[in-house]
């Protein structure tokens, strides 16, 4: 499916809050969507600002305000999203992962994970370099900033993490992971 562009929507306002509990709803769910742009949208107090199912390829998620959700961006567990550009989004104050991505992204930069329970869950990624210093990692207490799972050949550059307790980087079933210039303040490395 091809959307091309979805810009300037306020997903939260589409629900009648007298009838629907927002934290059980998603702002936007995309399924098998390719080559599309999702920019400058708003979705607050939802289960997820944007959720991906199926296999979505070459999409751009930029300039959105998806703060105060369960997750700002989430994907189904076994999808294989690839080549997404996720930049300059507000995923702050998420009660779960600010961003949970399955697959190999093109770019993840300029996103705000401030106050979220956890930062970035990156699963099934390969041949990717994350310039981590461009994202804001001031997380809630006991949070995990970056969780890398089932991934191969990743480079994480300049990860600077703030927040009390928790873990800066956790890896599971992953190989050839290089972390350059990790700095933590009140986090376990």
mmCIF file of C-alpha atoms in Angstrom:
data_model
loop_
_atom_site.group_PDB
_atom_site.id
_atom_site.type_symbol
_atom_site.label_atom_id
_atom_site.label_comp_id
_atom_site.label_asym_id
_atom_site.label_seq_id
_atom_site.Cartn_x
_atom_site.Cartn_y
_atom_site.Cartn_z
ATOM 1 C CA UNK A 1 0.000 0.000 0.000
ATOM 2 C CA UNK A 2 1.239 3.472 -0.776
ATOM 3 C CA UNK A 3 0.138 6.546 1.166
ATOM 4 C CA UNK A 4 2.680 9.032 -0.178
ATOM 5 C CA UNK A 5 2.124 11.570 2.622
ATOM 6 C CA UNK A 6 0.088 11.995 5.785
ATOM 7 C CA UNK A 7 0.818 15.348 7.369
ATOM 8 C CA UNK A 8 -0.654 17.566 10.073
ATOM 9 C CA UNK A 9 -3.203 15.245 11.680
ATOM 10 C CA UNK A 10 -4.158 15.332 15.372
ATOM 11 C CA UNK A 11 -4.944 11.677 16.036
ATOM 12 C CA UNK A 12 -5.951 12.189 19.677
ATOM 13 C CA UNK A 13 -8.768 14.532 18.665
ATOM 14 C CA UNK A 14 -10.344 11.856 16.463
ATOM 15 C CA UNK A 15 -11.575 9.892 19.504
ATOM 16 C CA UNK A 16 -14.510 10.776 21.748
ATOM 17 C CA UNK A 17 -12.825 10.537 25.144
ATOM 18 C CA UNK A 18 -16.227 10.151 26.840
ATOM 19 C CA UNK A 19 -16.549 6.793 25.067
ATOM 20 C CA UNK A 20 -12.982 5.642 24.439
ATOM 21 C CA UNK A 21 -9.960 5.288 26.698
ATOM 22 C CA UNK A 22 -7.187 6.846 24.595
ATOM 23 C CA UNK A 23 -4.425 4.692 26.074
ATOM 24 C CA UNK A 24 -6.032 1.658 24.400
ATOM 25 C CA UNK A 25 -5.891 3.256 20.930
ATOM 26 C CA UNK A 26 -3.190 3.940 18.354
ATOM 27 C CA UNK A 27 -2.857 7.196 16.477
ATOM 28 C CA UNK A 28 -2.046 5.519 13.192
ATOM 29 C CA UNK A 29 -1.503 1.876 12.264
ATOM 30 C CA UNK A 30 0.224 1.188 8.969
ATOM 31 C CA UNK A 31 0.347 -2.249 7.362
ATOM 32 C CA UNK A 32 2.575 -3.075 4.372
ATOM 33 C CA UNK A 33 3.096 0.616 3.577
ATOM 34 C CA UNK A 34 6.029 1.668 1.395
ATOM 35 C CA UNK A 35 7.724 4.911 0.291
ATOM 36 C CA UNK A 36 5.551 7.173 2.435
ATOM 37 C CA UNK A 37 6.033 10.267 4.575
ATOM 38 C CA UNK A 38 4.388 10.807 7.980
ATOM 39 C CA UNK A 39 5.235 14.308 9.198
ATOM 40 C CA UNK A 40 4.099 16.903 11.732
ATOM 41 C CA UNK A 41 1.317 14.765 13.195
ATOM 42 C CA UNK A 42 0.182 14.798 16.831
ATOM 43 C CA UNK A 43 -0.945 11.901 19.009
ATOM 44 C CA UNK A 44 -0.777 12.136 22.805
ATOM 45 C CA UNK A 45 -2.055 9.827 25.539
ATOM 46 C CA UNK A 46 -2.416 6.872 23.174
ATOM 47 C CA UNK A 47 -1.134 3.303 23.282
ATOM 48 C CA UNK A 48 1.173 4.280 20.398
ATOM 49 C CA UNK A 49 1.545 7.358 18.234
ATOM 50 C CA UNK A 50 2.269 5.267 15.143
ATOM 51 C CA UNK A 51 2.314 1.476 14.902
ATOM 52 C CA UNK A 52 3.619 -0.711 12.088
ATOM 53 C CA UNK A 53 2.417 -4.175 11.179
ATOM 54 C CA UNK A 54 3.358 -6.286 8.191
ATOM 55 C CA UNK A 55 6.445 -5.226 6.283
ATOM 56 C CA UNK A 56 6.808 -1.492 5.751
ATOM 57 C CA UNK A 57 9.723 -0.248 3.642
ATOM 58 C CA UNK A 58 11.332 3.140 2.899
ATOM 59 C CA UNK A 59 9.085 5.255 5.125
ATOM 60 C CA UNK A 60 9.928 8.591 6.719
ATOM 61 C CA UNK A 61 8.628 9.514 10.183
ATOM 62 C CA UNK A 62 9.620 13.097 10.967
ATOM 63 C CA UNK A 63 8.630 16.080 13.081
ATOM 64 C CA UNK A 64 5.792 14.302 14.887
ATOM 65 C CA UNK A 65 4.693 14.946 18.477
ATOM 66 C CA UNK A 66 3.925 11.512 19.887
ATOM 67 C CA UNK A 67 4.666 12.299 23.538
ATOM 68 C CA UNK A 68 2.919 10.842 26.576
ATOM 69 C CA UNK A 69 1.973 7.572 24.875
ATOM 70 C CA UNK A 70 2.683 3.962 25.720
ATOM 71 C CA UNK A 71 5.207 4.197 22.853
ATOM 72 C CA UNK A 72 5.871 6.984 20.388
ATOM 73 C CA UNK A 73 6.576 4.467 17.618
ATOM 74 C CA UNK A 74 6.032 0.716 17.871
ATOM 75 C CA UNK A 75 6.094 -2.264 15.550
ATOM 76 C CA UNK A 76 4.737 -5.799 15.709
ATOM 77 C CA UNK A 77 7.232 -8.308 17.061
ATOM 78 C CA UNK A 78 7.992 -10.266 13.901
ATOM 79 C CA UNK A 79 7.680 -7.643 11.176
ATOM 80 C CA UNK A 80 10.669 -6.689 9.075
ATOM 81 C CA UNK A 81 10.523 -2.943 8.544
ATOM 82 C CA UNK A 82 13.467 -1.704 6.570
ATOM 83 C CA UNK A 83 15.084 1.501 5.491
ATOM 84 C CA UNK A 84 12.990 3.842 7.644
ATOM 85 C CA UNK A 85 14.164 7.366 8.398
ATOM 86 C CA UNK A 86 12.955 8.383 11.870
ATOM 87 C CA UNK A 87 14.051 11.942 12.652
ATOM 88 C CA UNK A 88 13.190 14.885 14.883
ATOM 89 C CA UNK A 89 10.208 13.322 16.651
ATOM 90 C CA UNK A 90 9.018 13.942 20.194
ATOM 91 C CA UNK A 91 8.631 10.490 21.765
ATOM 92 C CA UNK A 92 9.092 11.828 25.311
ATOM 93 C CA UNK A 93 7.320 10.561 28.435
ATOM 94 C CA UNK A 94 6.424 7.187 26.933
ATOM 95 C CA UNK A 95 5.316 4.681 29.561
ATOM 96 C CA UNK A 96 7.062 1.821 27.723
ATOM 97 C CA UNK A 97 9.654 2.077 24.903
ATOM 98 C CA UNK A 98 9.821 5.545 23.397
ATOM 99 C CA UNK A 99 10.615 3.801 20.115
ATOM 100 C CA UNK A 100 10.404 0.063 19.377
ATOM 101 C CA UNK A 101 11.660 -0.763 15.879
ATOM 102 C CA UNK A 102 11.953 -4.153 14.181
ATOM 103 C CA UNK A 103 14.262 -4.295 11.153
ATOM 104 C CA UNK A 104 17.123 -2.375 9.594
ATOM 105 C CA UNK A 105 16.556 1.406 9.685
ATOM 106 C CA UNK A 106 18.173 3.964 7.376
ATOM 107 C CA UNK A 107 18.461 6.697 10.038
ATOM 108 C CA UNK A 108 17.350 7.350 13.611
ATOM 109 C CA UNK A 109 18.318 10.848 14.738
ATOM 110 C CA UNK A 110 17.111 13.973 16.505
ATOM 111 C CA UNK A 111 14.411 12.157 18.483
ATOM 112 C CA UNK A 112 13.514 13.064 22.078
ATOM 113 C CA UNK A 113 13.132 10.124 24.490
ATOM 114 C CA UNK A 114 13.141 12.336 27.649
ATOM 115 C CA UNK A 115 11.279 10.959 30.660
ATOM 116 C CA UNK A 116 10.344 7.681 28.964
ATOM 117 C CA UNK A 117 10.377 4.353 30.782
ATOM 118 C CA UNK A 118 12.832 3.091 28.117
ATOM 119 C CA UNK A 119 14.550 4.635 25.079
ATOM 120 C CA UNK A 120 15.099 2.664 21.865
ATOM 121 C CA UNK A 121 14.389 -1.024 21.292
ATOM 122 C CA UNK A 122 16.172 -2.033 18.101
ATOM 123 C CA UNK A 123 15.491 -5.613 17.054
ATOM 124 C CA UNK A 124 16.547 -7.577 13.956
ATOM 125 C CA UNK A 125 18.696 -4.751 12.612
ATOM 126 C CA UNK A 126 21.791 -5.258 10.499
ATOM 127 C CA UNK A 127 24.497 -3.153 8.882
ATOM 128 C CA UNK A 128 23.406 0.045 10.622
ATOM 129 C CA UNK A 129 25.196 2.921 12.344
ATOM 130 C CA UNK A 130 23.323 4.906 14.992
ATOM 131 C CA UNK A 131 24.701 8.377 15.632
ATOM 132 C CA UNK A 132 23.263 8.289 19.137
ATOM 133 C CA UNK A 133 24.326 11.763 20.279
ATOM 134 C CA UNK A 134 21.680 13.335 18.034
ATOM 135 C CA UNK A 135 18.900 11.765 20.122
ATOM 136 C CA UNK A 136 17.987 12.923 23.664
ATOM 137 C CA UNK A 137 18.407 10.090 26.195
ATOM 138 C CA UNK A 138 17.383 11.682 29.548
ATOM 139 C CA UNK A 139 15.292 8.746 30.737
ATOM 140 C CA UNK A 140 13.186 7.862 33.759
ATOM 141 C CA UNK A 141 14.634 5.946 36.702
ATOM 142 C CA UNK A 142 15.513 2.274 36.129
ATOM 143 C CA UNK A 143 15.139 2.633 32.350
ATOM 144 C CA UNK A 144 17.114 0.896 29.623
ATOM 145 C CA UNK A 145 18.321 3.474 27.105
ATOM 146 C CA UNK A 146 19.152 1.159 24.196
ATOM 147 C CA UNK A 147 18.193 -2.501 23.809
ATOM 148 C CA UNK A 148 19.685 -4.311 20.816
ATOM 149 C CA UNK A 149 18.243 -7.744 20.079
ATOM 150 C CA UNK A 150 18.778 -10.317 17.353
ATOM 151 C CA UNK A 151 20.933 -7.892 15.395
ATOM 152 C CA UNK A 152 24.165 -8.102 13.448
ATOM 153 C CA UNK A 153 26.885 -5.613 12.511
ATOM 154 C CA UNK A 154 25.764 -2.432 14.267
ATOM 155 C CA UNK A 155 27.816 0.578 15.290
ATOM 156 C CA UNK A 156 26.608 2.893 18.023
ATOM 157 C CA UNK A 157 28.453 6.223 18.036
ATOM 158 C CA UNK A 158 28.504 8.747 20.891
ATOM 159 C CA UNK A 159 25.765 7.446 23.190
ATOM 160 C CA UNK A 160 25.317 9.816 26.134
ATOM 161 C CA UNK A 161 22.673 8.648 28.616
ATOM 162 C CA UNK A 162 21.238 10.414 31.669
ATOM 163 C CA UNK A 163 18.770 9.212 34.295
ATOM 164 C CA UNK A 164 18.836 7.408 37.612
ATOM 165 C CA UNK A 165 19.517 3.667 37.721
ATOM 166 C CA UNK A 166 18.812 1.270 34.895
ATOM 167 C CA UNK A 167 21.008 0.181 32.017
ATOM 168 C CA UNK A 168 22.583 2.230 29.246
ATOM 169 C CA UNK A 169 22.910 -0.584 26.675
ATOM 170 C CA UNK A 170 21.597 -4.122 26.713
ATOM 171 C CA UNK A 171 22.295 -6.649 23.954
ATOM 172 C CA UNK A 172 20.670 -10.035 23.375
ATOM 173 C CA UNK A 173 21.448 -12.611 20.676
ATOM 174 C CA UNK A 174 23.426 -10.037 18.686
ATOM 175 C CA UNK A 175 26.808 -10.141 16.954
ATOM 176 C CA UNK A 176 29.429 -7.628 15.775
ATOM 177 C CA UNK A 177 28.092 -4.756 17.869
ATOM 178 C CA UNK A 178 30.522 -1.831 18.225
ATOM 179 C CA UNK A 179 29.884 0.948 20.723
ATOM 180 C CA UNK A 180 32.087 4.017 20.388
ATOM 181 C CA UNK A 181 32.171 6.764 23.037
ATOM 182 C CA UNK A 182 29.619 5.596 25.615
ATOM 183 C CA UNK A 183 29.036 8.078 28.455
ATOM 184 C CA UNK A 184 26.539 7.432 31.235
ATOM 185 C CA UNK A 185 25.371 9.491 34.153
ATOM 186 C CA UNK A 186 23.647 7.444 36.878
ATOM 187 C CA UNK A 187 23.301 4.397 34.597
ATOM 188 C CA UNK A 188 24.989 1.021 34.573
ATOM 189 C CA UNK A 189 26.992 0.438 31.390
#
